[in-house]
Short mmCIF file of N, CA, C and O in Angstrom, two decimals:
data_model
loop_
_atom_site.label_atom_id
_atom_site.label_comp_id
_atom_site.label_asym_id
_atom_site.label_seq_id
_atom_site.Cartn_x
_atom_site.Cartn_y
_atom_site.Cartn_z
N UNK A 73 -18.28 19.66 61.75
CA UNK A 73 -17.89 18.92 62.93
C UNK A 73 -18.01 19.86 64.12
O UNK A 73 -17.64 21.03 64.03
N UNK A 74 -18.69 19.19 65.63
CA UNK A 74 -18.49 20.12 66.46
C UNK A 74 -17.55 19.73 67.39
O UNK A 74 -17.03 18.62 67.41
N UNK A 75 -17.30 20.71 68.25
CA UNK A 75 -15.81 20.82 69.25
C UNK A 75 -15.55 19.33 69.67
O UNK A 75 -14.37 18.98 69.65
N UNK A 76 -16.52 18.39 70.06
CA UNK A 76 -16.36 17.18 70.69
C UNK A 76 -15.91 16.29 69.48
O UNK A 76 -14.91 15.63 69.76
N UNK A 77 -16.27 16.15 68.54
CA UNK A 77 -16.20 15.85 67.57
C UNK A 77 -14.74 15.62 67.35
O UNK A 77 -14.16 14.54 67.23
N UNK A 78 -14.09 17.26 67.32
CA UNK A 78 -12.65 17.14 66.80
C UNK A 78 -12.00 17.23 67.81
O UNK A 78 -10.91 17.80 67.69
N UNK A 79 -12.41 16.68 69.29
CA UNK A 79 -11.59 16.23 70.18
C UNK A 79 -11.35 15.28 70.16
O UNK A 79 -10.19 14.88 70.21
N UNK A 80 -12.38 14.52 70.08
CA UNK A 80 -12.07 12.86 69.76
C UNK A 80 -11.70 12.45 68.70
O UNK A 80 -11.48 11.23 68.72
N UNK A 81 -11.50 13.06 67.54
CA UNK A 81 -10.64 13.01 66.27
C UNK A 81 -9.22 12.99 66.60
O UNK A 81 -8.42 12.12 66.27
N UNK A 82 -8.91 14.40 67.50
CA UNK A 82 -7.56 14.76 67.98
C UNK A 82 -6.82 13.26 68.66
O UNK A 82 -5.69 12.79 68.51
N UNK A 83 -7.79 12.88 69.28
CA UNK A 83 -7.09 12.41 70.33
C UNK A 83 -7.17 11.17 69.55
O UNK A 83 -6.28 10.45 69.98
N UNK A 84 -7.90 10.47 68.44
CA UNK A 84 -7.67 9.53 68.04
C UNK A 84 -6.39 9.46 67.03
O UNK A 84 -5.65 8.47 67.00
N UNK A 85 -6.23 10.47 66.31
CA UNK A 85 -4.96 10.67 65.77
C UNK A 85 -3.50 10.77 66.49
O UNK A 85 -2.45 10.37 66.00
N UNK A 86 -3.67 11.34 67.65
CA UNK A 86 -2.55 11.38 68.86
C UNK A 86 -2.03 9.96 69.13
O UNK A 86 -0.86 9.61 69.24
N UNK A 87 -3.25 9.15 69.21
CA UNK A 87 -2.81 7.33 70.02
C UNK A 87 -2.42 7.01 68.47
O UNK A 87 -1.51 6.20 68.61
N UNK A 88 -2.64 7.23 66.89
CA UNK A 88 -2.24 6.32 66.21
C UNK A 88 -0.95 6.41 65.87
O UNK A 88 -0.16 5.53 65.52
N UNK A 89 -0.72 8.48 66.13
CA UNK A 89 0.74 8.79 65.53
C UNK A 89 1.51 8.13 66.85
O UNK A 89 2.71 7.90 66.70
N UNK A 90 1.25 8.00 67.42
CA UNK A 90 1.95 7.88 68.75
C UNK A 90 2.49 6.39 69.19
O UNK A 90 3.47 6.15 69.90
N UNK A 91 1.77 5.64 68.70
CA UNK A 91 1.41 3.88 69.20
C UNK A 91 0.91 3.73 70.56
O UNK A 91 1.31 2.79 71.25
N UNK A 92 0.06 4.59 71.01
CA UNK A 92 -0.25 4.26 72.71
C UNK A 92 -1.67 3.75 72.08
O UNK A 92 -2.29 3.82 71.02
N UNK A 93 -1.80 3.16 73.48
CA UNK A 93 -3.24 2.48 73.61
C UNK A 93 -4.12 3.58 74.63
O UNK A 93 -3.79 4.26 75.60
N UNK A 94 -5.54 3.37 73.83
CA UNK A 94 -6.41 4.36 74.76
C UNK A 94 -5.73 3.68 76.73
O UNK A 94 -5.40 4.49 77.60
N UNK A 95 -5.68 2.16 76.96
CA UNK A 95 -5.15 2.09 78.69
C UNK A 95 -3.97 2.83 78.75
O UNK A 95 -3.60 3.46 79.75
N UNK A 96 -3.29 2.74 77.49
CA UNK A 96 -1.97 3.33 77.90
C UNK A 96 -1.84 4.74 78.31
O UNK A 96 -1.11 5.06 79.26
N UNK A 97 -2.48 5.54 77.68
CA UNK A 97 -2.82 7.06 77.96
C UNK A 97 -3.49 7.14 78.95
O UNK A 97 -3.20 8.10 79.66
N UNK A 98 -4.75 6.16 79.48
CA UNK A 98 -5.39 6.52 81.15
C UNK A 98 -4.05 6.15 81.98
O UNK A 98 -3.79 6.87 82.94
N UNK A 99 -3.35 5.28 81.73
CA UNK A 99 -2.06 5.35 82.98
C UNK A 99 -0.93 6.54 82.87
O UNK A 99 -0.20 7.02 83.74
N UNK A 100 -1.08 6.89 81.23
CA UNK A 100 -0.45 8.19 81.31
C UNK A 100 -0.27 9.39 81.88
O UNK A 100 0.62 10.15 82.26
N UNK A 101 -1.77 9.28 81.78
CA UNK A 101 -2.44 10.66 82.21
C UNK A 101 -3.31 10.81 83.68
O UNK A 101 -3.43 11.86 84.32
N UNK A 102 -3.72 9.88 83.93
CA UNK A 102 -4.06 9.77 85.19
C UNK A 102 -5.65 9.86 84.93
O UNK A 102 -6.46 9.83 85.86
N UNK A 103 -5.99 9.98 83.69
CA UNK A 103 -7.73 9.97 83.25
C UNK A 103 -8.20 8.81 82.95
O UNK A 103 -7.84 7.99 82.10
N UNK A 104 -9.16 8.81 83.83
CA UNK A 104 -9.57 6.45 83.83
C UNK A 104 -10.02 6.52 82.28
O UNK A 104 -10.18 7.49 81.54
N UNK A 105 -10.12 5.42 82.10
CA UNK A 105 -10.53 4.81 80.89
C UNK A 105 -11.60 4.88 80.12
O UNK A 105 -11.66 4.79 78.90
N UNK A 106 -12.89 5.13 81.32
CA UNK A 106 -14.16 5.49 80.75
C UNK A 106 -14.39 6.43 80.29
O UNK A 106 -15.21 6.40 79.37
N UNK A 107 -13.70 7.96 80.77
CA UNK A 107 -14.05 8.96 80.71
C UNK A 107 -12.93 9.35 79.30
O UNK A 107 -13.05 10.50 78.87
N UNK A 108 -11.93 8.47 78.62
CA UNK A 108 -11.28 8.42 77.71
C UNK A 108 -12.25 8.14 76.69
O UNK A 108 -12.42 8.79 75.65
N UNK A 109 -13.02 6.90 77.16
CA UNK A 109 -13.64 6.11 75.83
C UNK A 109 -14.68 6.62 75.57
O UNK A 109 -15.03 6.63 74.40
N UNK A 110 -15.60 7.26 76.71
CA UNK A 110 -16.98 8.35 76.53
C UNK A 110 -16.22 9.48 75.38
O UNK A 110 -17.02 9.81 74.51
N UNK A 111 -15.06 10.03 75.24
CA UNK A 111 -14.91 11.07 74.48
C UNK A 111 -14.91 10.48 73.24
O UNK A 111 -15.65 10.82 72.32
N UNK A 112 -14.04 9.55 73.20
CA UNK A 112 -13.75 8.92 71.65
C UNK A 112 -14.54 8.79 70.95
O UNK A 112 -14.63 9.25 69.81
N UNK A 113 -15.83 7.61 72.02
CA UNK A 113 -17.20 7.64 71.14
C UNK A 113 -18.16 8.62 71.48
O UNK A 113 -19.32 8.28 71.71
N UNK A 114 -17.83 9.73 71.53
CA UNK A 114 -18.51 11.23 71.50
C UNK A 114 -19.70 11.13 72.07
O UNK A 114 -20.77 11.37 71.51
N UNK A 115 -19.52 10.69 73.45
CA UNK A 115 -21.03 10.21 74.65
C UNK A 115 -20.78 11.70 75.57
O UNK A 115 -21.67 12.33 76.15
N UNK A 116 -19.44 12.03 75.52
CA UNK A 116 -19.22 13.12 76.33
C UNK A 116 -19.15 14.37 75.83
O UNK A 116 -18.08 14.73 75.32
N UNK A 117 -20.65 15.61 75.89
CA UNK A 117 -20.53 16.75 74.52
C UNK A 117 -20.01 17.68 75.15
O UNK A 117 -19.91 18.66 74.40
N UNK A 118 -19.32 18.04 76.88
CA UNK A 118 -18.85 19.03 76.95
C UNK A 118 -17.49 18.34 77.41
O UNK A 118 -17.77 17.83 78.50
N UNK A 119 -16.42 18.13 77.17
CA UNK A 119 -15.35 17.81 77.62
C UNK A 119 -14.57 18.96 78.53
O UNK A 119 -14.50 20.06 77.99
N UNK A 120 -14.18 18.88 79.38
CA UNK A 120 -13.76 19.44 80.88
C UNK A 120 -12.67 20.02 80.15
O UNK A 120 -12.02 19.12 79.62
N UNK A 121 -12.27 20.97 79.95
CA UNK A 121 -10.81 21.57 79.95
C UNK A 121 -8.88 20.86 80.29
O UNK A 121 -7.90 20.53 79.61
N UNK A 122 -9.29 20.96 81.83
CA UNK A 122 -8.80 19.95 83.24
C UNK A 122 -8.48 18.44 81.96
O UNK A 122 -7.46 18.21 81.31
N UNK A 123 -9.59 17.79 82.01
CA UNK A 123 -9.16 16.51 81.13
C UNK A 123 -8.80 16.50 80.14
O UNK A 123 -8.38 15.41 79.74
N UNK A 124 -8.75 18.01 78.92
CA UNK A 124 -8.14 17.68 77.96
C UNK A 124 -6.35 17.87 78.25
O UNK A 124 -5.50 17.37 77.52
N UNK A 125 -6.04 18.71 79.48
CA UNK A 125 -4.65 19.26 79.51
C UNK A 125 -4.19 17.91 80.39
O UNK A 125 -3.18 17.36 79.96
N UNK A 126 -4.66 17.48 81.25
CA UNK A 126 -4.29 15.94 81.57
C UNK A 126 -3.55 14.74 80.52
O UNK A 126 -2.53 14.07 80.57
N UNK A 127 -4.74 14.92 79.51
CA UNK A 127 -4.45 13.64 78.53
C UNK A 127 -3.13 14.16 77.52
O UNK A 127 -2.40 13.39 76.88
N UNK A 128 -3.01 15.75 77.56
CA UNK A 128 -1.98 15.97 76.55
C UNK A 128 -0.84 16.20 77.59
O UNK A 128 0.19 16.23 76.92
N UNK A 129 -0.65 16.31 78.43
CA UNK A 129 0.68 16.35 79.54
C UNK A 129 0.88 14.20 79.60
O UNK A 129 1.89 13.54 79.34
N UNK A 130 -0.04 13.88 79.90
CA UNK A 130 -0.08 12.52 79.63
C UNK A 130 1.02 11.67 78.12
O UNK A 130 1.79 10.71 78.03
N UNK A 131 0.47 12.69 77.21
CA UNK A 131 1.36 12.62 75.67
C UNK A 131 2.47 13.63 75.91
O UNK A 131 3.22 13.95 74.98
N UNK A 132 2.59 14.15 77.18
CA UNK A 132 4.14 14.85 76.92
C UNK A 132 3.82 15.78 75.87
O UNK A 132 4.53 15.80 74.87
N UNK A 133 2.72 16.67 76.00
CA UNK A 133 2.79 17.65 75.06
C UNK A 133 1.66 18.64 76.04
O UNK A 133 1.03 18.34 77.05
N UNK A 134 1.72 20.01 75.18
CA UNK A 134 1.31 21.54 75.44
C UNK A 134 0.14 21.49 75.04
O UNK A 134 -0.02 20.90 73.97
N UNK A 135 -0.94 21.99 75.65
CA UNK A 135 -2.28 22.61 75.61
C UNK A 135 -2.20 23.45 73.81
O UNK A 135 -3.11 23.72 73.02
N UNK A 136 -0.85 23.63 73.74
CA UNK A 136 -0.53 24.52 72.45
C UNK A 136 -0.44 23.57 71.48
O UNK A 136 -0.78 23.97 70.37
N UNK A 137 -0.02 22.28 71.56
CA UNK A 137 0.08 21.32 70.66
C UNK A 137 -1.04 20.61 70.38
O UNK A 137 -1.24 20.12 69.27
N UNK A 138 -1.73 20.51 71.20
CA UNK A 138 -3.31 19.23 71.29
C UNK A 138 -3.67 19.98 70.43
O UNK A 138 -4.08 19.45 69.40
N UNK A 139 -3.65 21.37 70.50
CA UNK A 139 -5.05 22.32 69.49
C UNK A 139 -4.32 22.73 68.78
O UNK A 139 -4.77 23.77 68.28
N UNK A 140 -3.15 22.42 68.33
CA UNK A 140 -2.55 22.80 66.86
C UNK A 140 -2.85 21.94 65.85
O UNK A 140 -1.96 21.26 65.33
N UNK A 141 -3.95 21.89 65.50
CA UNK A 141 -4.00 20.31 64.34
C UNK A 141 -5.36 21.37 63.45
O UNK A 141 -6.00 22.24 64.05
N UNK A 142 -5.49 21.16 62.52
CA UNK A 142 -6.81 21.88 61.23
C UNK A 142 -7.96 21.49 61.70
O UNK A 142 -8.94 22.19 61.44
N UNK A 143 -8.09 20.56 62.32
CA UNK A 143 -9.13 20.11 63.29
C UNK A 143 -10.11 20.86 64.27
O UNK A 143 -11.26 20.64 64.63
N UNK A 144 -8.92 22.12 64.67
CA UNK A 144 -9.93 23.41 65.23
C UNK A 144 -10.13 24.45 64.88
O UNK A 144 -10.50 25.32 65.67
N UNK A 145 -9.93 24.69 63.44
CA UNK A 145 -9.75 25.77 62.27
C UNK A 145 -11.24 26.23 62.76
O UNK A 145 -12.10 25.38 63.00
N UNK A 146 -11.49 27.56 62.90
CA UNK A 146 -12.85 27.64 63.45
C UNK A 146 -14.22 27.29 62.11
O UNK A 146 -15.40 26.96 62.21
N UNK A 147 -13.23 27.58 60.78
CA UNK A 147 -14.38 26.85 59.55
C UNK A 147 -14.69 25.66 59.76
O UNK A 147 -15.84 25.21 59.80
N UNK A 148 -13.71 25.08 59.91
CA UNK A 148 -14.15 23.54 60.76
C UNK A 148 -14.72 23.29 61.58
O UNK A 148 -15.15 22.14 61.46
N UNK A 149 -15.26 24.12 63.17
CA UNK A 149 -16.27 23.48 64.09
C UNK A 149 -17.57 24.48 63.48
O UNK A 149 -17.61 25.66 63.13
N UNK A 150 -18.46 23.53 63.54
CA UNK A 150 -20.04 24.52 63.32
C UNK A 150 -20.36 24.49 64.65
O UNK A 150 -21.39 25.04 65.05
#
């Protein structure tokens, strides 16, 4: 899997543990909707930094938490 890959993994696991809706997190976070749904369906291969710490302050959580998941185990991204 590469980095985009297990961002949009991340973040799809975030909305299920969570019960938010991808709108619910663009009003969360202040990141429109498109640029949510370009990641999910992995249209977007460099994701901005800026938008990932948005969407996780959005979930009320730490830059330290988004990337705490096995998901960025570096054996895991090729």
């Amino acid at each position: 899997m590469n980095l985009s890959e297990a961002i949009a993994a991340r973040i799809e696991q975030l909305l299920l543990e969570r019960g938010v809706t991808q709108y619910r997190l663009s009003r969360l976070s202040g990141v429109p909707q498109a640029t949510i749904s370009d990641i999910r369906l992995k249209k977007n291969r460099s994701v901005n930094l800026l938008v990932i710490y948005e969407l996780a302050d959005g979930l009320e959580m730490g830059l330290d938490e988004f990337f705490d998941s096995p998901l960025f185990k570096r054996e895991n991204i090729v």
